[in-house]
mmCIF file with all atom_site columns, C-alpha atoms in Angstrom:
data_model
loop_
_atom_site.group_PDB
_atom_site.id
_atom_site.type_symbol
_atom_site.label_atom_id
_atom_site.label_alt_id
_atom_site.label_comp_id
_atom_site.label_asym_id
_atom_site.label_entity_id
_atom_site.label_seq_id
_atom_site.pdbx_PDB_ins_code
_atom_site.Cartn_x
_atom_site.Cartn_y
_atom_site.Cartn_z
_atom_site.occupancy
_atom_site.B_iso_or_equiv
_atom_site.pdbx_formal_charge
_atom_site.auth_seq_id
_atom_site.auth_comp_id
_atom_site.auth_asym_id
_atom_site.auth_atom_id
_atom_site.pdbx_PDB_model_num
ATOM 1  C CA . UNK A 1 1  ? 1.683   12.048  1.619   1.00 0.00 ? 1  UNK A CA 1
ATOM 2  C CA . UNK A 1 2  ? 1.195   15.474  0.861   1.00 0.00 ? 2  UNK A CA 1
ATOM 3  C CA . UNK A 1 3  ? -0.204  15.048  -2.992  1.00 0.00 ? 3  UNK A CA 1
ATOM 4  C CA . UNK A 1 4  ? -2.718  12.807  -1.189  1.00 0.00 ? 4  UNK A CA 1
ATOM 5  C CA . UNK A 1 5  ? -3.850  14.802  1.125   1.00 0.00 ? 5  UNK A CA 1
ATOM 6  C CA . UNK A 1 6  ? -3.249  13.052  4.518   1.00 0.00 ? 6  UNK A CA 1
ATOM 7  C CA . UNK A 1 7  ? -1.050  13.650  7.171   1.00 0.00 ? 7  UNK A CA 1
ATOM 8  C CA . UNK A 1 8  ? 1.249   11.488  8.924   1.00 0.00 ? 8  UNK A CA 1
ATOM 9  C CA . UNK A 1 9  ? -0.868  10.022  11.485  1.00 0.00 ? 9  UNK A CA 1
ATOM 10 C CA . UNK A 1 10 ? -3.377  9.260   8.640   1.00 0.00 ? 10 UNK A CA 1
ATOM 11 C CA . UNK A 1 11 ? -1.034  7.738   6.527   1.00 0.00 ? 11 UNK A CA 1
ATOM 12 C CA . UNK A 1 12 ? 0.333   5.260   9.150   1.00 0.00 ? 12 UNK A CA 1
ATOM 13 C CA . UNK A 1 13 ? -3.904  4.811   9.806   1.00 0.00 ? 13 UNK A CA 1
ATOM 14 C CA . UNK A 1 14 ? -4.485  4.297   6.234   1.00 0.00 ? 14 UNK A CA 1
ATOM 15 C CA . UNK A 1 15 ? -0.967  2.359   5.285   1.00 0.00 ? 15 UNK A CA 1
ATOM 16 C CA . UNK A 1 16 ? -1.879  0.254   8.049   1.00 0.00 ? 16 UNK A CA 1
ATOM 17 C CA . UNK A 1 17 ? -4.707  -0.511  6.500   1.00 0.00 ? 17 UNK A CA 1
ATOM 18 C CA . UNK A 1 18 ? -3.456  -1.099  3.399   1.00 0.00 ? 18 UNK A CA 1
ATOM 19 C CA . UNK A 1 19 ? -0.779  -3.084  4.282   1.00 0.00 ? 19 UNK A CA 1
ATOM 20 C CA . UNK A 1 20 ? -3.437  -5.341  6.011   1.00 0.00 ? 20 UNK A CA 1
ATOM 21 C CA . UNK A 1 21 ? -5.744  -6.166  3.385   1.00 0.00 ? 21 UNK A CA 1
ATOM 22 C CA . UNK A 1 22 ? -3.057  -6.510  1.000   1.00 0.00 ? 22 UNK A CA 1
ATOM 23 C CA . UNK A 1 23 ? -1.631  -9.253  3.341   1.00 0.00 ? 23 UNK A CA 1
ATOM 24 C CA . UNK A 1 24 ? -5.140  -11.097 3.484   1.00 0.00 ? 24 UNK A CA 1
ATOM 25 C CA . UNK A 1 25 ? -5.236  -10.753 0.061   1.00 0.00 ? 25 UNK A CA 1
ATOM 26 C CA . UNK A 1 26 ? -2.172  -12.031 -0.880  1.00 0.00 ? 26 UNK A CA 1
ATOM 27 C CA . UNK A 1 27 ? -2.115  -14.688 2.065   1.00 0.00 ? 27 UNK A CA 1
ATOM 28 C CA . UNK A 1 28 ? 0.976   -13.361 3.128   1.00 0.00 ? 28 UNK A CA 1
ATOM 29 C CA . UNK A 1 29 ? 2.348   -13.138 6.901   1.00 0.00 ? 29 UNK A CA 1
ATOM 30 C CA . UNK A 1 30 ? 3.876   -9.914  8.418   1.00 0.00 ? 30 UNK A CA 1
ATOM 31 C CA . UNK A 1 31 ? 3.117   -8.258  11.355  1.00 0.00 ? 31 UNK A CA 1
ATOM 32 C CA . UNK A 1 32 ? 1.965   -4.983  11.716  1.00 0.00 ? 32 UNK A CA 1
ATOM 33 C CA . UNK A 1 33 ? 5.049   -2.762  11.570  1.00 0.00 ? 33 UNK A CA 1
ATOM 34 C CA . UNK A 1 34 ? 5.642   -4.286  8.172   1.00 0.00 ? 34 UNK A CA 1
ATOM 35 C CA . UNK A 1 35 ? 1.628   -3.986  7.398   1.00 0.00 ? 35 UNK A CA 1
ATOM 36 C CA . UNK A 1 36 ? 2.374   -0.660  7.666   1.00 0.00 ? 36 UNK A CA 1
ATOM 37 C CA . UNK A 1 37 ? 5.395   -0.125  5.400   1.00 0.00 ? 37 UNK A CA 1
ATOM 38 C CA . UNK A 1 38 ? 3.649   -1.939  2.871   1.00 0.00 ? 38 UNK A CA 1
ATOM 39 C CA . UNK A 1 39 ? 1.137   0.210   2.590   1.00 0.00 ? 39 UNK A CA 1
ATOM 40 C CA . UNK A 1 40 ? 2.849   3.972   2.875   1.00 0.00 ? 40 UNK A CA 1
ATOM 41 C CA . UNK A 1 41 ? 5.950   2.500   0.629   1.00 0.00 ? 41 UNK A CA 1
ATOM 42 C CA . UNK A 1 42 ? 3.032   0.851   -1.759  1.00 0.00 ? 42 UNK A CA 1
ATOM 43 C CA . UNK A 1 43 ? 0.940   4.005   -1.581  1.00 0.00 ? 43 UNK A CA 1
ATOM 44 C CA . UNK A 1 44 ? 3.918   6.344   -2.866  1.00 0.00 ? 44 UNK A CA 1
ATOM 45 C CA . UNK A 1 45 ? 4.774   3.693   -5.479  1.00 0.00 ? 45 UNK A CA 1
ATOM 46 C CA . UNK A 1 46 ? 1.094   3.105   -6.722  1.00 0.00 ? 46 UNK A CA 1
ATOM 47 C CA . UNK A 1 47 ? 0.707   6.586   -7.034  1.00 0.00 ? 47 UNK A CA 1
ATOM 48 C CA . UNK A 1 48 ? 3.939   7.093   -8.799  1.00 0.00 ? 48 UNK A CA 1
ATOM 49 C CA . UNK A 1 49 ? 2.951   4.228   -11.300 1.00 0.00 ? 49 UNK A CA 1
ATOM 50 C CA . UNK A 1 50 ? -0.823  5.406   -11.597 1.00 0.00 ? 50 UNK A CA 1
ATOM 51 C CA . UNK A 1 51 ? 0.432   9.350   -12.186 1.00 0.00 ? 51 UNK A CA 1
ATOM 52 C CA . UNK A 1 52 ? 1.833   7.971   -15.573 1.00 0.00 ? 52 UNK A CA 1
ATOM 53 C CA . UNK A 1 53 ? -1.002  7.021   -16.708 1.00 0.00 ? 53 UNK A CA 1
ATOM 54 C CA . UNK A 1 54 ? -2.636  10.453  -15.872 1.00 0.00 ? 54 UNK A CA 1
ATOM 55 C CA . UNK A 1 55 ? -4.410  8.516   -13.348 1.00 0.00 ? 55 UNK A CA 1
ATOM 56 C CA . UNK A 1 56 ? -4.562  11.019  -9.746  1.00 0.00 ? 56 UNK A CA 1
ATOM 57 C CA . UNK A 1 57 ? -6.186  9.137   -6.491  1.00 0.00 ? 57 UNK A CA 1
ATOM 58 C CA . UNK A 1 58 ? -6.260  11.597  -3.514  1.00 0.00 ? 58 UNK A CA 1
ATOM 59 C CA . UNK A 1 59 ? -8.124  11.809  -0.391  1.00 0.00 ? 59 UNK A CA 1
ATOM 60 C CA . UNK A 1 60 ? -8.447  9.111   2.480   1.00 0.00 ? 60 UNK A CA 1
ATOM 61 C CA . UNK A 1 61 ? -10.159 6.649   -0.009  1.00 0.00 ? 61 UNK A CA 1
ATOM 62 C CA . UNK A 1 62 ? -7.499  7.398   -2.830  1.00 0.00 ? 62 UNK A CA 1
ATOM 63 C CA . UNK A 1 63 ? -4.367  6.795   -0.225  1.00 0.00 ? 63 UNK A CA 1
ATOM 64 C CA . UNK A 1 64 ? -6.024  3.325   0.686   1.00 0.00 ? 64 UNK A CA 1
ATOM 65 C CA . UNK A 1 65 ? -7.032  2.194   -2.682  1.00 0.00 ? 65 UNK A CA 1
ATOM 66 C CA . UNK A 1 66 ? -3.280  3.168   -3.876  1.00 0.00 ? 66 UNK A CA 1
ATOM 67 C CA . UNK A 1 67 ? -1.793  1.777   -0.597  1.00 0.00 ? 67 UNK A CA 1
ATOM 68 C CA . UNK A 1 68 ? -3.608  -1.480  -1.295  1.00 0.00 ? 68 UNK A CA 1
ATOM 69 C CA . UNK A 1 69 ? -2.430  -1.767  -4.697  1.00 0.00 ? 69 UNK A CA 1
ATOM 70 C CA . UNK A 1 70 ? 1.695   -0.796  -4.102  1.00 0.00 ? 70 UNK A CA 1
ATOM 71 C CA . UNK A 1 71 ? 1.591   -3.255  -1.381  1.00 0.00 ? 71 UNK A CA 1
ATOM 72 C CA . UNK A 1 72 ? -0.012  -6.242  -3.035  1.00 0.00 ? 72 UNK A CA 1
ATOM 73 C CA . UNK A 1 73 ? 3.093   -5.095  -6.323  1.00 0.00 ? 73 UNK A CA 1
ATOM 74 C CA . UNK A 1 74 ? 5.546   -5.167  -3.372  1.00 0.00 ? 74 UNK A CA 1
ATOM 75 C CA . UNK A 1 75 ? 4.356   -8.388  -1.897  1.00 0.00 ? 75 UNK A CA 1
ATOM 76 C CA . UNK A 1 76 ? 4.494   -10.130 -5.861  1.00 0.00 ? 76 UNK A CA 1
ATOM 77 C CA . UNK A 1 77 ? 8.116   -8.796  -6.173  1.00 0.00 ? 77 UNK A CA 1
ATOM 78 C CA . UNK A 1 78 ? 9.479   -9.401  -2.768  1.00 0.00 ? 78 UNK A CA 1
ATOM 79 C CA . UNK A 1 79 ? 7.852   -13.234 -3.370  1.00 0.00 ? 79 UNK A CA 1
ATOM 80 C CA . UNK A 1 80 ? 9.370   -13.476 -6.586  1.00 0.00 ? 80 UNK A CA 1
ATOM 81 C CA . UNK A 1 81 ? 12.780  -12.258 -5.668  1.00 0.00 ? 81 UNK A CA 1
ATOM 82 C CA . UNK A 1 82 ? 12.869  -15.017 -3.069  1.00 0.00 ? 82 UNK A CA 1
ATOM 83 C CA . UNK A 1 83 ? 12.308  -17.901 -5.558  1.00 0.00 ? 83 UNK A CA 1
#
C-alpha cells in the first residue's frame, strides 16, 4: 500500500471497492469481508504482475483499477481450482 500511495483506511475503502465490482463482474458471491480481501490481496498482486511489464498504477484511481484487476485473476483461479 505504500508504492500506491494510500493508507490503510484507503486501501480497505478502495479494496472494498474493488473487491465489489470484481464480484459483479465476475457474477461471483462473497460478502464483504471477502470483497475486501479480494481487492487489497488483488491490488498487491496486479501491481506485482503489471510492475513487470514496466507498467506503475499509483494513486486512489491506480489502487482501484489494480484492485479490480488482481481480484477478478483471483476469482478465475480460485473458480478454476474448484473444478
Amino acid at each position: 500500500m505504500g508504492t500506491a500511495g494510500v493508507g490503510w483506511i484507503a486501501a480497505i475503502i478502495i479494496g472494498g471497492l474493488a473487491g465489489w465490482l470484481a464480484e459483479m463482474f465476475m457474477k461471483s458471491d462473497t460478502g464483504i469481508v471477502m470483497n475486501i480481501v479480494l481487492g487489497i490481496v488483488g491490488a498487491v498482486l496486479a501491481n506485482a504482475i503489471l510492475s513487470v511489464f514496466g507498467i506503475v498504477l499509483t494513486g486512489w484511481i491506480g489502487y482501484l483499477i489494480a484492485g479490480f484487476i488482481g481480484a477478478c485473476i483471483l476469482v478465475g483461479v480460485g473458480r478454476a481450482i474448484r473444478r
